[in-house]
Coordinates of N, CA, C and O in Angstrom, one line a residue:
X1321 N -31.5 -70.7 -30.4 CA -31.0 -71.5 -29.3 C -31.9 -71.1 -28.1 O -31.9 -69.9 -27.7
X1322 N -32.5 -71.8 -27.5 CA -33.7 -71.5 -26.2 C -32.6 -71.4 -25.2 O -31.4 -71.2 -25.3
X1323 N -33.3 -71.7 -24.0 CA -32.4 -71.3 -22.5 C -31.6 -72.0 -21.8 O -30.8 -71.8 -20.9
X1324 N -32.2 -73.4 -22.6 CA -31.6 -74.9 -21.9 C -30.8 -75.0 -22.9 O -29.8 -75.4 -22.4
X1325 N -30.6 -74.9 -23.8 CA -29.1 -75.5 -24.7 C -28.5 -74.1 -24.4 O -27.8 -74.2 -25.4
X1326 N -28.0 -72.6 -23.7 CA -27.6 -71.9 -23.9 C -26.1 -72.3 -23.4 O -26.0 -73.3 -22.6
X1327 N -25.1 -71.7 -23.8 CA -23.7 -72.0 -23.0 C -24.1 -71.3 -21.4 O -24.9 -70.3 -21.2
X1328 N -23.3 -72.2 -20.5 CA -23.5 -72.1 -19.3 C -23.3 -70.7 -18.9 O -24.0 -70.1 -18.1
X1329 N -22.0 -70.1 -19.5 CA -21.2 -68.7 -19.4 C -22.4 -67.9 -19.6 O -23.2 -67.6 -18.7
X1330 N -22.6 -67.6 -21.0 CA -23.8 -66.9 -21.5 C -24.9 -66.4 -20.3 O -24.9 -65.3 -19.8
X1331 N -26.0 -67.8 -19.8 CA -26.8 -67.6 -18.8 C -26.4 -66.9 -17.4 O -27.0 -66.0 -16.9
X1332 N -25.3 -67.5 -16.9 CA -24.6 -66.7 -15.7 C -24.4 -65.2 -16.3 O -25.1 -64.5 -15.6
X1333 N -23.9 -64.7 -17.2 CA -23.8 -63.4 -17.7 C -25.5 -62.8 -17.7 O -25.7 -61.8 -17.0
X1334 N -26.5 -63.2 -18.4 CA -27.6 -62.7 -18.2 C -28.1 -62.4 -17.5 O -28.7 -61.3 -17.4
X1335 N -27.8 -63.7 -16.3 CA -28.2 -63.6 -14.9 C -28.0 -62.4 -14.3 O -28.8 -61.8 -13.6
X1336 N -27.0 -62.3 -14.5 CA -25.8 -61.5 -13.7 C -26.2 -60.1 -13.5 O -26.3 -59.4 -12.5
X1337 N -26.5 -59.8 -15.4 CA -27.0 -58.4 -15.8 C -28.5 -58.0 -15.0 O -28.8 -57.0 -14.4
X1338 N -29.2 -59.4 -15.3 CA -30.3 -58.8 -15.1 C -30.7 -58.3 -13.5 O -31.5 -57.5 -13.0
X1339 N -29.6 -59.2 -12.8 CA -29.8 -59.6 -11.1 C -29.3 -57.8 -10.7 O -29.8 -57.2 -9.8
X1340 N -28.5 -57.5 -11.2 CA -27.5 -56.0 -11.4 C -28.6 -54.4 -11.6 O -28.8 -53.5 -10.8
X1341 N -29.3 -54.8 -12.8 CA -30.5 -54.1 -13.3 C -31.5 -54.0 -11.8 O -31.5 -53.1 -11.1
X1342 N -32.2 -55.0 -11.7 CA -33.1 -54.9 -10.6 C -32.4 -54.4 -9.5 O -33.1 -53.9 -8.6
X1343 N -31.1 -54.5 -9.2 CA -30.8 -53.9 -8.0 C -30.4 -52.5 -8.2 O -30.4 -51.9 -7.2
X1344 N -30.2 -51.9 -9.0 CA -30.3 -50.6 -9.6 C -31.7 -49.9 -9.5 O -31.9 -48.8 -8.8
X1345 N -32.7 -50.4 -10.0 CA -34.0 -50.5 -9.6 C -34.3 -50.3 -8.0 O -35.2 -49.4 -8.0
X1346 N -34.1 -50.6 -7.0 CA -34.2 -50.9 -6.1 C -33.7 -49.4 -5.6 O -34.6 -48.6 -5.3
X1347 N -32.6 -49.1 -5.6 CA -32.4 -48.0 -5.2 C -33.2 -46.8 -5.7 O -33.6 -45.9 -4.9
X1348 N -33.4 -46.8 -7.3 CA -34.2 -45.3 -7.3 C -35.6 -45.9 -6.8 O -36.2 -45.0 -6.2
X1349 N -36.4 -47.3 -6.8 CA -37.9 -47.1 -6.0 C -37.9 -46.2 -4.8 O -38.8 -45.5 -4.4
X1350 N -36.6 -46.2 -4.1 CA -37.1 -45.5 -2.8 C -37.2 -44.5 -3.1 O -37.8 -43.9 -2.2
X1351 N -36.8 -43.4 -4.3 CA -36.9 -42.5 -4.3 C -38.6 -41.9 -5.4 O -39.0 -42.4 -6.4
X1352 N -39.3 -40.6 -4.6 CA -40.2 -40.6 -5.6 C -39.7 -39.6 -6.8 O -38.7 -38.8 -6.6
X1353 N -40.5 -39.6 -8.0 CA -40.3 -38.5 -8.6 C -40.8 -37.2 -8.0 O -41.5 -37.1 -6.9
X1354 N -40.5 -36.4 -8.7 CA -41.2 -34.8 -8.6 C -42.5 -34.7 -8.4 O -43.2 -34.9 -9.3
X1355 N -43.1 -34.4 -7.2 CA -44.3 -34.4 -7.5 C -45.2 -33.0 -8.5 O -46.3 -32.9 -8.8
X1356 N -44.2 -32.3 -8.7 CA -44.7 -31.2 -9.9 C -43.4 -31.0 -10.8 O -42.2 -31.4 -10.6
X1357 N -43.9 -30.5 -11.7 CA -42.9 -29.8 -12.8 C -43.3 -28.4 -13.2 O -44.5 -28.0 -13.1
X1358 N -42.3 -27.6 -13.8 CA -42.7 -26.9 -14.2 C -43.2 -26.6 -15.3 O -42.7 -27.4 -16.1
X1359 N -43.9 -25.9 -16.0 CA -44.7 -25.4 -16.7 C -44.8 -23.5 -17.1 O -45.2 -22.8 -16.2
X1360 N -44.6 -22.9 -18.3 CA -44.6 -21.8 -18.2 C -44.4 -20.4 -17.0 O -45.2 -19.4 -16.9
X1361 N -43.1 -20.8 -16.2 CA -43.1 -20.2 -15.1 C -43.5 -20.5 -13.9 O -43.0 -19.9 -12.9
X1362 N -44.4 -21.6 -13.7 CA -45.3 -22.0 -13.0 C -45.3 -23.7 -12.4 O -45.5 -24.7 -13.2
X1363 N -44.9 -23.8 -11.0 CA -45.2 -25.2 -11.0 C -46.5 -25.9 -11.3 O -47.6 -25.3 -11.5
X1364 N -46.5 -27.1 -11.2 CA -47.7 -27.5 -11.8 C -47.8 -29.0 -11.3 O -46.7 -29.6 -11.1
X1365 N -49.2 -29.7 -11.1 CA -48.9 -30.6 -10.7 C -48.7 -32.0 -11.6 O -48.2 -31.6 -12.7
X1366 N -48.9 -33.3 -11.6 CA -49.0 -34.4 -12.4 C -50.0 -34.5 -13.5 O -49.9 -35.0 -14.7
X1367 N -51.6 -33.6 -12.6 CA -53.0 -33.5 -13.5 C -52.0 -31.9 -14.3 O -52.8 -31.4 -15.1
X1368 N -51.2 -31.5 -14.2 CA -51.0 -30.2 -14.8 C -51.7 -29.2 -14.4 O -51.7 -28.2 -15.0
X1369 N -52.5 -29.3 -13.2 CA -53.2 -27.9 -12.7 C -52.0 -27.4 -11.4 O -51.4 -28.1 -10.5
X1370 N -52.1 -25.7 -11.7 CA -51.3 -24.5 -11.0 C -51.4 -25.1 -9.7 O -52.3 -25.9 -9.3
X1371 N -50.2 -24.8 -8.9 CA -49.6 -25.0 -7.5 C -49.7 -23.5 -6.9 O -49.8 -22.5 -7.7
X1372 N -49.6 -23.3 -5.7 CA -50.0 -22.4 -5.2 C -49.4 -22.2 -3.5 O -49.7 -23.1 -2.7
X1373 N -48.6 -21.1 -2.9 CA -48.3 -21.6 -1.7 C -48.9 -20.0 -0.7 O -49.2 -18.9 -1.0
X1374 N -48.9 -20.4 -0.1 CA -50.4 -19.2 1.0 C -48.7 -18.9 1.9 O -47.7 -19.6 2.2
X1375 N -49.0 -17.7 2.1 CA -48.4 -16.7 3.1 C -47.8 -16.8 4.6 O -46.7 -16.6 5.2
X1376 N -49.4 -17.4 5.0 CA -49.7 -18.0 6.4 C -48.6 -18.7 6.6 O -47.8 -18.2 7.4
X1377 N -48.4 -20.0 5.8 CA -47.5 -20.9 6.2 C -46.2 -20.5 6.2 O -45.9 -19.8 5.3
X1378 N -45.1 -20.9 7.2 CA -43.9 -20.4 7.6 C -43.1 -21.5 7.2 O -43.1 -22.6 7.8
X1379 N -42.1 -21.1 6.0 CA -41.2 -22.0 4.9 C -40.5 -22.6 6.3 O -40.2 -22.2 7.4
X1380 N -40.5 -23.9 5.5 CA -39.8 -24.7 6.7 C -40.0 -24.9 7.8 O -39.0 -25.3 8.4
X1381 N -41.1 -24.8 8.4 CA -41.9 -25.6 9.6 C -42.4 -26.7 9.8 O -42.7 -27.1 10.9
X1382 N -42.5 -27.4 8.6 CA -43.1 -28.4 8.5 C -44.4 -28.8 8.8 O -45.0 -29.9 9.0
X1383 N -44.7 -27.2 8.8 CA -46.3 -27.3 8.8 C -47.2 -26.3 8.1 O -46.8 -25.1 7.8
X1384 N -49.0 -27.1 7.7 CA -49.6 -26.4 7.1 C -50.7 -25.5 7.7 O -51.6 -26.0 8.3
X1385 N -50.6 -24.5 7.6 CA -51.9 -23.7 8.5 C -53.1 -23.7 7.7 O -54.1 -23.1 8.1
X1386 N -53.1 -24.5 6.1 CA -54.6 -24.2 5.5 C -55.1 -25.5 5.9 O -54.5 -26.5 5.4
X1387 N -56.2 -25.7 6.9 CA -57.0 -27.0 7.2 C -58.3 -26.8 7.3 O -58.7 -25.6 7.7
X1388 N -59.1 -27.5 7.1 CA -60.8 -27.5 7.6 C -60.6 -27.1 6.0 O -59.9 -27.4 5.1
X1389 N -62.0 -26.0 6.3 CA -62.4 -25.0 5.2 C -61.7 -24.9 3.9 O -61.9 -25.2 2.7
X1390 N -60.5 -24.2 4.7 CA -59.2 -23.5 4.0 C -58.8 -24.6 2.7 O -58.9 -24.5 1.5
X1391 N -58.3 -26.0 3.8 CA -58.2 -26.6 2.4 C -59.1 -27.5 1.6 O -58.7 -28.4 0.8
X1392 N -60.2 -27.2 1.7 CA -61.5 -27.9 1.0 C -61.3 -27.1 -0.5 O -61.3 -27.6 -1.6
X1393 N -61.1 -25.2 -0.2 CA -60.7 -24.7 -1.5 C -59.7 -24.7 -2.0 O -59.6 -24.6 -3.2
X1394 N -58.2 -24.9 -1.1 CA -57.2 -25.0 -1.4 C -56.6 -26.0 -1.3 O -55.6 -26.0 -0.6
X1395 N -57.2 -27.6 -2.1 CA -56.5 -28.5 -1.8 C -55.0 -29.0 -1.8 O -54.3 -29.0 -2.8
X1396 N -54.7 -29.4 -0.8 CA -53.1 -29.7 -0.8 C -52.7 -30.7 -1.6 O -53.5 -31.5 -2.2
X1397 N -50.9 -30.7 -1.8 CA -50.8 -31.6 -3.1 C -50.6 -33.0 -2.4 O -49.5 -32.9 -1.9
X1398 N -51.0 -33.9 -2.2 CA -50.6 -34.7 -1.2 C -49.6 -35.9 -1.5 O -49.5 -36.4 -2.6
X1399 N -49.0 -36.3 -0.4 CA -48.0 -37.1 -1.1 C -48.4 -38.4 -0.4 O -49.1 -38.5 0.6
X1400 N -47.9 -39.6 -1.4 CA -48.3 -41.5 -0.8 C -47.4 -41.4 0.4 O -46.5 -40.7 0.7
X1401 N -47.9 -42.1 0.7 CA -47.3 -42.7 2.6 C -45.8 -43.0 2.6 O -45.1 -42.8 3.6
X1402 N -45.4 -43.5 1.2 CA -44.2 -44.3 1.3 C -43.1 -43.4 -0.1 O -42.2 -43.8 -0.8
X1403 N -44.2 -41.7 0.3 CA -42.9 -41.1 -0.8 C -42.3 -40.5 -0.4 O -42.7 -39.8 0.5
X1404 N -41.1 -40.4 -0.6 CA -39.7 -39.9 -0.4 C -38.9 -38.3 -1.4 O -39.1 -38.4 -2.6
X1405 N -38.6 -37.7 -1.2 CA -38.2 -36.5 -1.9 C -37.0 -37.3 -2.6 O -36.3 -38.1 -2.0
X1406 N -37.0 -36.8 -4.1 CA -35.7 -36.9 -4.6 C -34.6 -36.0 -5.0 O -33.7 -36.1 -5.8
X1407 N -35.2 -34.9 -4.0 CA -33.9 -33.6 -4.1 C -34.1 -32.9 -3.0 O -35.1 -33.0 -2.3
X1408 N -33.1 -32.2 -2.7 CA -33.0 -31.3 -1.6 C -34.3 -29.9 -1.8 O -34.4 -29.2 -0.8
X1409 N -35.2 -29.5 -3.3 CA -35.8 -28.3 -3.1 C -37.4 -28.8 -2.2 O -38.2 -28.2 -1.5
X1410 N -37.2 -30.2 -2.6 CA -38.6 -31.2 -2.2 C -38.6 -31.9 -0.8 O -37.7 -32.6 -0.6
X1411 N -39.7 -31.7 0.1 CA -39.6 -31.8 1.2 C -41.3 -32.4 1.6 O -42.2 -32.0 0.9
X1412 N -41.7 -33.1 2.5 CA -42.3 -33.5 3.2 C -43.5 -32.7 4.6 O -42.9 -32.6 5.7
X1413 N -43.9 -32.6 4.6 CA -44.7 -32.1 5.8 C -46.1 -33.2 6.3 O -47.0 -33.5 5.5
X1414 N -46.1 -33.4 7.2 CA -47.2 -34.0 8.2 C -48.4 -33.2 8.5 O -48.2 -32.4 9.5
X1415 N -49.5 -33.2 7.9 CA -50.4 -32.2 8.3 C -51.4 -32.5 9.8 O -51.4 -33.5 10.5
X1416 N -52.2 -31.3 9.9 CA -53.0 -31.7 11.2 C -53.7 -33.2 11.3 O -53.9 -33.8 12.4
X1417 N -54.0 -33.7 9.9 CA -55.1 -34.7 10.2 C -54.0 -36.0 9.7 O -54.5 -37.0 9.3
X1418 N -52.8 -36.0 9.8 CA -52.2 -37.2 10.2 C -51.3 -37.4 8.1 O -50.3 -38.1 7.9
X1419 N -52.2 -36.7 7.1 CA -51.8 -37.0 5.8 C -50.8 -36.3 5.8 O -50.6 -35.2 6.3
X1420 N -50.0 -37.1 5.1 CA -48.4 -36.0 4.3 C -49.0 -35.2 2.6 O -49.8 -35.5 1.8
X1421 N -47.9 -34.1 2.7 CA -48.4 -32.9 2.1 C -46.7 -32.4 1.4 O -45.7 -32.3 2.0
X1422 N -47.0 -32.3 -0.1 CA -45.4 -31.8 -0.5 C -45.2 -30.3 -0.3 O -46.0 -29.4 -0.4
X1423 N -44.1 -30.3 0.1 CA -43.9 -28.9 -0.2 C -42.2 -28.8 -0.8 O -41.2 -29.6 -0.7
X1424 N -42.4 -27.4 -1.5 CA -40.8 -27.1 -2.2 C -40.6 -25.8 -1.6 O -41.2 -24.8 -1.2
X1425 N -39.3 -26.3 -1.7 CA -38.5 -25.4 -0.7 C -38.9 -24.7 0.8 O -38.6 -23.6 1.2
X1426 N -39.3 -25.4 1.2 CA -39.8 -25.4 2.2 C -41.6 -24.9 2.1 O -42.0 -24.5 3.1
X1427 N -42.1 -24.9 1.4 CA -43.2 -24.4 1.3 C -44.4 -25.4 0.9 O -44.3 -26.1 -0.2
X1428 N -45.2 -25.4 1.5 CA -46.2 -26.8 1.3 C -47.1 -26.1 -0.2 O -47.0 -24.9 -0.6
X1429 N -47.8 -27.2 -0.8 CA -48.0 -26.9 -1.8 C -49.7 -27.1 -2.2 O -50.3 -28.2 -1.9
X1430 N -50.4 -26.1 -2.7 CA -52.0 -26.5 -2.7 C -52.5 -25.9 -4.4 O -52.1 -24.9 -5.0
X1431 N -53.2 -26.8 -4.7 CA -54.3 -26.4 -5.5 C -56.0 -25.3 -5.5 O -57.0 -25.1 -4.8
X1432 N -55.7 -25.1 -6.3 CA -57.2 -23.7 -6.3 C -58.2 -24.5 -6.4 O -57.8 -25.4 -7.2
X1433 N -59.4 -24.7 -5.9 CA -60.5 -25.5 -6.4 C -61.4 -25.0 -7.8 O -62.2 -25.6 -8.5
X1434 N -60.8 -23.1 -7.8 CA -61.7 -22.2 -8.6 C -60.5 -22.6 -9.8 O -61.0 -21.9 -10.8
X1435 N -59.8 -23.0 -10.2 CA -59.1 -23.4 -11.4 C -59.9 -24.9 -12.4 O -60.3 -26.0 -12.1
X1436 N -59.9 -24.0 -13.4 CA -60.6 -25.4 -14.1 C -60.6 -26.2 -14.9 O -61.3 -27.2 -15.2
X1437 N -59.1 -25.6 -15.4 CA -58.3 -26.1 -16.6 C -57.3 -25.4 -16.7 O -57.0 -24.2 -16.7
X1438 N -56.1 -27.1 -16.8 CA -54.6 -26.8 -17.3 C -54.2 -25.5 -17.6 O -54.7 -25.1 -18.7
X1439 N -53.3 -24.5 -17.1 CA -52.7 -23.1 -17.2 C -53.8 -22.1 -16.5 O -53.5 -20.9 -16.4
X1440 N -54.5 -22.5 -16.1 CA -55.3 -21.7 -15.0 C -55.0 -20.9 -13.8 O -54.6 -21.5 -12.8
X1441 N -55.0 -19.7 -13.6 CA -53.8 -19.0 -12.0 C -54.7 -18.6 -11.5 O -54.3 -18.1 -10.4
X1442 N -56.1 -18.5 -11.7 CA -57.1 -17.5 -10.9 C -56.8 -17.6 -9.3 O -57.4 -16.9 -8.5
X1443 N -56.0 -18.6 -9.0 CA -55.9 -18.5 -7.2 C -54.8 -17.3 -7.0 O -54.6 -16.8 -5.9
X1444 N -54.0 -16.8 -8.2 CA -52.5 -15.7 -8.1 C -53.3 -14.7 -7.5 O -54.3 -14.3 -8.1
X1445 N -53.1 -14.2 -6.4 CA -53.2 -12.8 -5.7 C -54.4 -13.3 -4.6 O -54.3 -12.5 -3.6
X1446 N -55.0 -13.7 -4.5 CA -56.2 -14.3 -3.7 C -56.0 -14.0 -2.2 O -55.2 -14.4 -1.4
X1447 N -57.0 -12.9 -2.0 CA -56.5 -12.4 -0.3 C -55.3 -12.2 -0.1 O -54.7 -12.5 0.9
X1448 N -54.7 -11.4 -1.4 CA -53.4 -11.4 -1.2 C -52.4 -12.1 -0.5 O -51.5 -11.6 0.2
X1449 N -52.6 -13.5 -0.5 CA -52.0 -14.2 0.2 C -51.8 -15.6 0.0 O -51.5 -16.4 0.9
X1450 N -52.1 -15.9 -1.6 CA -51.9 -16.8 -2.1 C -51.1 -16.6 -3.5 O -51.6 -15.8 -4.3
X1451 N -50.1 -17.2 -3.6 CA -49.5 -17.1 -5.1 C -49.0 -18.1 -5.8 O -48.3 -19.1 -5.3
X1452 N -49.2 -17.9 -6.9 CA -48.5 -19.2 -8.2 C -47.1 -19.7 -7.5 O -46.2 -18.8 -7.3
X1453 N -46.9 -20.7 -7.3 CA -45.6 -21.6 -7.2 C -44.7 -21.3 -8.0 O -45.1 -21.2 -9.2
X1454 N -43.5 -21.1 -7.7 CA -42.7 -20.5 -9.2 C -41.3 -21.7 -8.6 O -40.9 -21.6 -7.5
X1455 N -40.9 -22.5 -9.5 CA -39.2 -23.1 -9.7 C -38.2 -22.5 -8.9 O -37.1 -22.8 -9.0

């Protein structure tokens, strides 16, 4: 039976469902996922390379002190313009040059440039002042 002979009920029910669906939809888009997971102790990003959060920065400030230089080696994890945290450990920060930057638990989040593959930590201890992201 195609769509034009269906009982009228039927299609209104489809409708119904499907009109239901997409608005369910609608609510989690605003939300983003995780921008990391963890991994062997270790957060990690989407490429799966080690997260990393530096000293300097003061949890919950909403700000990053690694810029210029700093984060050319330590790139930050950065978030789309239009992403949203989908939990209370995941948070937002605005950096010097205007880009948003994730951080968890209050702590902004960067990558090692000296990492070169997936389970990589060589940035752990770095100027004593850099360490592996931990959950």
């Amino acid at each position: 039976m195609n769509i034009a002979t269906r009982p009228w009920t039927t299609l209104t029910l489809s409708c119904s469902l499907a009109l239901a669906g997409l608005a369910g939809l609608g609510g989690c888009a605003s939300m983003s996922p995780p921008p990391a997971t963890a991994k062997d102790g270790a957060l990690v990003g989407a490429n799966q390379m080690t997260l990393y959060t530096f000293d300097k920065d003061t949890a919950g400030s909403g700000k990053s002190v690694c810029n210029g230089p700093c984060a050319t080696n330590w790139p930050p994890l950065m978030a789309a313009a239009d992403a949203k945290p989908a939990s209370a450990d995941w948070s937002l920060i605005t950096r010097d040059d205007g880009a948003r930057q994730w951080a968890y638990k209050g702590r902004p989040l960067y990558f090692w440039v000296k990492d070169q593959k997936p389970g990589d930590r060589s940035g752990d201890g770095v100027n004593k002042v850099w360490h592996t992201a931990t959950p």
